[in-house]
């Protein structure tokens, strides 16, 4: 993980200095380059263009996170930098405002560091997919997914997949060899407003394995950790 993230620079902007330092420590442990700012005004004194993602608090003394985001989105040199808002105000209006300003995600305080890390990885992945569109076909030997047509074939034979099963298999194939916890898969595959139990993930993995026949052994359970596609 550390090696993979070393080229990503993140700016954390929050007037809670202790929170900034906690985020900085944990993100650097994951391999990200991290700088902090304790106000929007301090952040705007930096060269924002060198950052790949911003973690931006909404409510700060002086300029708000929303105002800073609006300023950045109006500048062509910073308009495409992903923004994840951090806020203690978990209201529908705030969420709508954030997304209307071009936010890529919205995390309510208090949050777990693990949640922040998962959300950051998801935003970075989406950004990379936008910059480098996914291939139409994903293949592993005789297993083939057609991304555009949403179809799966096993050794040339079409197999019916549900949307959830398709997205699970696609994600595991795209990230071959990486272990994902059930919560990682829930965050990636299921809508955020749907309650999903760990057991639901297990059931879908079981169904997926049955449908891919001889490739079922490739979807591996790492006890205590989660699942991965072993190529």
Short mmCIF file of C-alpha atoms in Angstrom, two decimals:
data_model
loop_
_atom_site.label_atom_id
_atom_site.label_comp_id
_atom_site.label_asym_id
_atom_site.label_seq_id
_atom_site.Cartn_x
_atom_site.Cartn_y
_atom_site.Cartn_z
CA UNK A 1 0.00 0.00 0.00
CA UNK A 2 2.74 2.42 0.92
CA UNK A 3 4.59 1.94 -2.35
CA UNK A 4 1.42 2.44 -4.36
CA UNK A 5 0.47 5.74 -2.70
CA UNK A 6 3.84 7.45 -2.64
CA UNK A 7 3.10 9.65 -5.65
CA UNK A 8 -0.14 11.08 -4.23
CA UNK A 9 -0.08 14.37 -2.34
CA UNK A 10 -2.96 15.30 -0.04
CA UNK A 11 -3.74 18.64 1.60
CA UNK A 12 -5.67 18.45 4.89
CA UNK A 13 -7.47 21.70 5.76
CA UNK A 14 -9.12 21.84 9.20
CA UNK A 15 -9.04 24.31 12.08
CA UNK A 16 -8.76 21.41 14.55
CA UNK A 17 -4.98 21.12 14.74
CA UNK A 18 -5.04 17.79 16.59
CA UNK A 19 -7.27 16.27 13.90
CA UNK A 20 -4.94 17.55 11.18
CA UNK A 21 -1.99 15.87 12.87
CA UNK A 22 -3.87 12.59 13.34
CA UNK A 23 -4.86 12.53 9.68
CA UNK A 24 -1.36 13.51 8.59
CA UNK A 25 0.24 10.72 10.64
CA UNK A 26 -2.13 8.03 9.38
CA UNK A 27 -2.06 9.14 5.75
CA UNK A 28 1.73 9.30 5.76
CA UNK A 29 1.79 5.82 7.29
CA UNK A 30 -0.20 4.71 4.22
CA UNK A 31 2.42 6.28 1.98
CA UNK A 32 0.74 9.52 0.96
CA UNK A 33 2.54 12.85 0.89
CA UNK A 34 0.63 15.13 3.27
CA UNK A 35 0.56 18.83 4.13
CA UNK A 36 -1.79 20.54 6.56
CA UNK A 37 -3.38 23.97 6.87
CA UNK A 38 -5.40 25.22 9.81
CA UNK A 39 -7.59 27.58 7.78
CA UNK A 40 -8.79 28.06 4.22
CA UNK A 41 -6.77 31.26 4.05
CA UNK A 42 -3.56 29.41 5.00
CA UNK A 43 -4.34 26.68 2.50
CA UNK A 44 -4.81 29.17 -0.34
CA UNK A 45 -1.31 30.52 0.27
CA UNK A 46 0.01 27.15 -0.88
CA UNK A 47 0.42 25.94 -4.45
CA UNK A 48 -2.82 23.96 -4.61
CA UNK A 49 -1.96 22.56 -8.05
CA UNK A 50 0.65 20.23 -6.54
CA UNK A 51 -1.98 18.29 -4.58
CA UNK A 52 -3.88 15.29 -5.91
CA UNK A 53 -6.70 15.50 -3.36
CA UNK A 54 -8.02 17.85 -0.66
CA UNK A 55 -9.58 16.86 2.69
CA UNK A 56 -11.48 20.04 3.47
CA UNK A 57 -13.37 20.94 6.65
CA UNK A 58 -16.64 22.79 6.03
CA UNK A 59 -16.97 24.91 9.18
CA UNK A 60 -13.86 26.96 9.93
CA UNK A 61 -13.25 30.42 11.33
CA UNK A 62 -12.93 32.90 8.50
CA UNK A 63 -13.44 31.42 5.04
CA UNK A 64 -15.56 28.25 5.05
CA UNK A 65 -14.66 25.07 3.26
CA UNK A 66 -17.56 25.64 0.87
CA UNK A 67 -16.22 29.10 -0.04
CA UNK A 68 -12.72 27.73 -0.58
CA UNK A 69 -14.05 24.93 -2.77
CA UNK A 70 -16.08 27.41 -4.84
CA UNK A 71 -12.94 29.48 -5.37
CA UNK A 72 -10.89 26.45 -6.43
CA UNK A 73 -13.58 25.14 -8.80
CA UNK A 74 -13.73 28.53 -10.50
CA UNK A 75 -10.01 28.39 -11.32
CA UNK A 76 -9.17 26.15 -14.30
CA UNK A 77 -5.81 25.21 -12.76
CA UNK A 78 -7.44 23.70 -9.65
CA UNK A 79 -10.96 22.88 -10.85
CA UNK A 80 -10.27 19.17 -11.34
CA UNK A 81 -8.56 18.45 -8.02
CA UNK A 82 -10.80 16.06 -6.04
CA UNK A 83 -12.29 17.37 -2.80
CA UNK A 84 -13.60 15.34 0.14
CA UNK A 85 -15.49 17.50 2.65
CA UNK A 86 -15.17 16.81 6.37
CA UNK A 87 -17.96 18.15 8.54
CA UNK A 88 -19.66 17.84 11.90
CA UNK A 89 -22.89 19.05 10.28
CA UNK A 90 -24.56 15.99 8.81
CA UNK A 91 -27.57 17.60 7.16
CA UNK A 92 -29.09 16.98 3.76
CA UNK A 93 -28.73 20.63 2.77
CA UNK A 94 -25.02 20.64 3.56
CA UNK A 95 -24.50 17.43 1.63
CA UNK A 96 -26.36 18.78 -1.40
CA UNK A 97 -24.42 22.04 -1.22
CA UNK A 98 -21.14 20.13 -1.09
CA UNK A 99 -21.91 17.96 -4.09
CA UNK A 100 -23.27 20.92 -6.05
CA UNK A 101 -19.90 22.60 -5.52
CA UNK A 102 -18.23 19.60 -7.14
CA UNK A 103 -17.26 17.59 -4.05
CA UNK A 104 -16.20 14.02 -4.71
CA UNK A 105 -17.27 12.76 -1.29
CA UNK A 106 -18.59 13.94 2.06
CA UNK A 107 -17.53 12.46 5.42
CA UNK A 108 -19.37 13.30 8.64
CA UNK A 109 -17.53 13.73 11.92
CA UNK A 110 -16.79 11.78 14.01
CA UNK A 111 -15.28 9.33 11.56
CA UNK A 112 -12.85 6.44 11.74
CA UNK A 113 -9.45 6.71 10.10
CA UNK A 114 -10.20 3.50 8.25
CA UNK A 115 -13.29 5.08 6.72
CA UNK A 116 -11.26 8.08 5.56
CA UNK A 117 -8.63 5.82 3.98
CA UNK A 118 -11.27 3.79 2.12
CA UNK A 119 -13.01 6.94 0.86
CA UNK A 120 -9.70 8.43 -0.31
CA UNK A 121 -8.79 5.27 -2.22
CA UNK A 122 -12.23 5.25 -3.84
CA UNK A 123 -11.97 8.89 -4.96
CA UNK A 124 -8.44 8.39 -6.29
CA UNK A 125 -9.59 5.29 -8.17
CA UNK A 126 -12.52 7.14 -9.73
CA UNK A 127 -10.22 9.99 -10.72
CA UNK A 128 -7.80 7.57 -12.36
CA UNK A 129 -10.66 5.84 -14.18
CA UNK A 130 -11.78 9.22 -15.52
CA UNK A 131 -8.27 10.09 -16.67
CA UNK A 132 -7.60 6.58 -17.95
CA UNK A 133 -10.89 4.99 -19.03
CA UNK A 134 -11.28 1.35 -18.11
CA UNK A 135 -10.83 -1.20 -20.90
CA UNK A 136 -13.98 -2.52 -22.54
CA UNK A 137 -12.96 -6.08 -21.70
CA UNK A 138 -11.48 -7.57 -18.54
CA UNK A 139 -9.96 -11.03 -19.01
CA UNK A 140 -8.32 -13.69 -16.94
CA UNK A 141 -7.65 -16.77 -19.03
CA UNK A 142 -11.10 -18.04 -20.08
CA UNK A 143 -12.97 -15.63 -17.80
CA UNK A 144 -14.11 -12.47 -19.60
CA UNK A 145 -16.13 -9.43 -18.52
CA UNK A 146 -17.48 -7.00 -21.11
CA UNK A 147 -17.65 -3.69 -19.24
CA UNK A 148 -19.84 -1.93 -21.80
CA UNK A 149 -22.33 -4.77 -22.35
CA UNK A 150 -22.26 -5.88 -18.68
CA UNK A 151 -21.83 -9.52 -19.69
CA UNK A 152 -19.70 -12.38 -18.37
CA UNK A 153 -18.48 -15.40 -20.29
CA UNK A 154 -16.69 -18.45 -18.90
CA UNK A 155 -14.70 -20.36 -21.52
CA UNK A 156 -16.82 -18.70 -24.20
CA UNK A 157 -20.17 -19.52 -22.57
CA UNK A 158 -22.34 -16.60 -21.37
CA UNK A 159 -23.28 -16.65 -17.69
CA UNK A 160 -26.09 -14.59 -16.15
CA UNK A 161 -24.90 -12.26 -13.38
CA UNK A 162 -26.78 -9.86 -11.13
CA UNK A 163 -25.53 -6.28 -11.05
CA UNK A 164 -23.97 -6.79 -7.62
CA UNK A 165 -22.22 -10.02 -8.64
CA UNK A 166 -20.92 -8.35 -11.81
CA UNK A 167 -19.53 -5.36 -9.91
CA UNK A 168 -17.92 -7.60 -7.29
CA UNK A 169 -16.18 -9.71 -9.91
CA UNK A 170 -15.15 -6.64 -11.89
CA UNK A 171 -13.65 -4.98 -8.80
CA UNK A 172 -11.75 -8.09 -7.71
CA UNK A 173 -10.41 -8.62 -11.24
CA UNK A 174 -9.32 -5.01 -11.56
CA UNK A 175 -7.49 -5.26 -8.24
CA UNK A 176 -6.05 -8.78 -8.62
CA UNK A 177 -3.97 -9.90 -5.65
CA UNK A 178 -5.18 -7.22 -3.24
CA UNK A 179 -7.15 -8.34 -0.19
CA UNK A 180 -10.35 -6.42 0.56
CA UNK A 181 -12.32 -6.63 3.78
CA UNK A 182 -16.08 -7.05 3.66
CA UNK A 183 -16.44 -3.38 4.64
CA UNK A 184 -14.13 -2.33 1.79
CA UNK A 185 -16.36 -4.25 -0.64
CA UNK A 186 -19.53 -2.79 0.87
CA UNK A 187 -18.15 0.74 0.50
CA UNK A 188 -17.16 0.09 -3.09
CA UNK A 189 -20.09 -1.95 -4.44
CA UNK A 190 -23.26 -1.07 -2.53
CA UNK A 191 -25.02 2.35 -2.41
CA UNK A 192 -24.17 4.38 0.68
CA UNK A 193 -27.82 4.65 1.75
CA UNK A 194 -28.32 0.86 1.86
CA UNK A 195 -27.66 -1.16 5.02
CA UNK A 196 -25.51 -4.14 4.06
CA UNK A 197 -24.43 -6.88 6.47
CA UNK A 198 -21.17 -8.83 6.26
CA UNK A 199 -23.27 -11.92 5.58
CA UNK A 200 -24.65 -10.27 2.43
CA UNK A 201 -21.12 -9.99 1.06
CA UNK A 202 -20.43 -13.65 1.84
CA UNK A 203 -23.62 -14.78 0.09
CA UNK A 204 -22.80 -12.79 -3.04
CA UNK A 205 -19.25 -14.13 -3.10
CA UNK A 206 -20.61 -17.70 -2.82
CA UNK A 207 -22.99 -17.11 -5.73
CA UNK A 208 -20.22 -15.53 -7.77
CA UNK A 209 -17.94 -18.53 -7.21
CA UNK A 210 -20.63 -20.96 -8.35
CA UNK A 211 -21.16 -19.01 -11.56
CA UNK A 212 -17.52 -18.84 -12.67
CA UNK A 213 -16.98 -22.59 -12.54
CA UNK A 214 -13.33 -23.63 -12.67
CA UNK A 215 -12.26 -20.09 -11.77
CA UNK A 216 -14.04 -20.25 -8.41
CA UNK A 217 -10.75 -21.13 -6.73
CA UNK A 218 -9.38 -17.77 -7.85
CA UNK A 219 -11.75 -15.91 -5.49
CA UNK A 220 -9.88 -16.60 -2.29
CA UNK A 221 -10.93 -16.09 1.33
CA UNK A 222 -8.15 -14.73 3.53
CA UNK A 223 -9.44 -15.64 6.99
CA UNK A 224 -9.71 -12.64 9.26
CA UNK A 225 -9.05 -10.22 6.42
CA UNK A 226 -11.42 -10.63 3.48
CA UNK A 227 -11.37 -11.66 -0.17
CA UNK A 228 -9.09 -11.33 -3.16
CA UNK A 229 -8.70 -12.60 -6.73
CA UNK A 230 -5.66 -14.84 -6.96
CA UNK A 231 -4.18 -14.77 -10.44
#
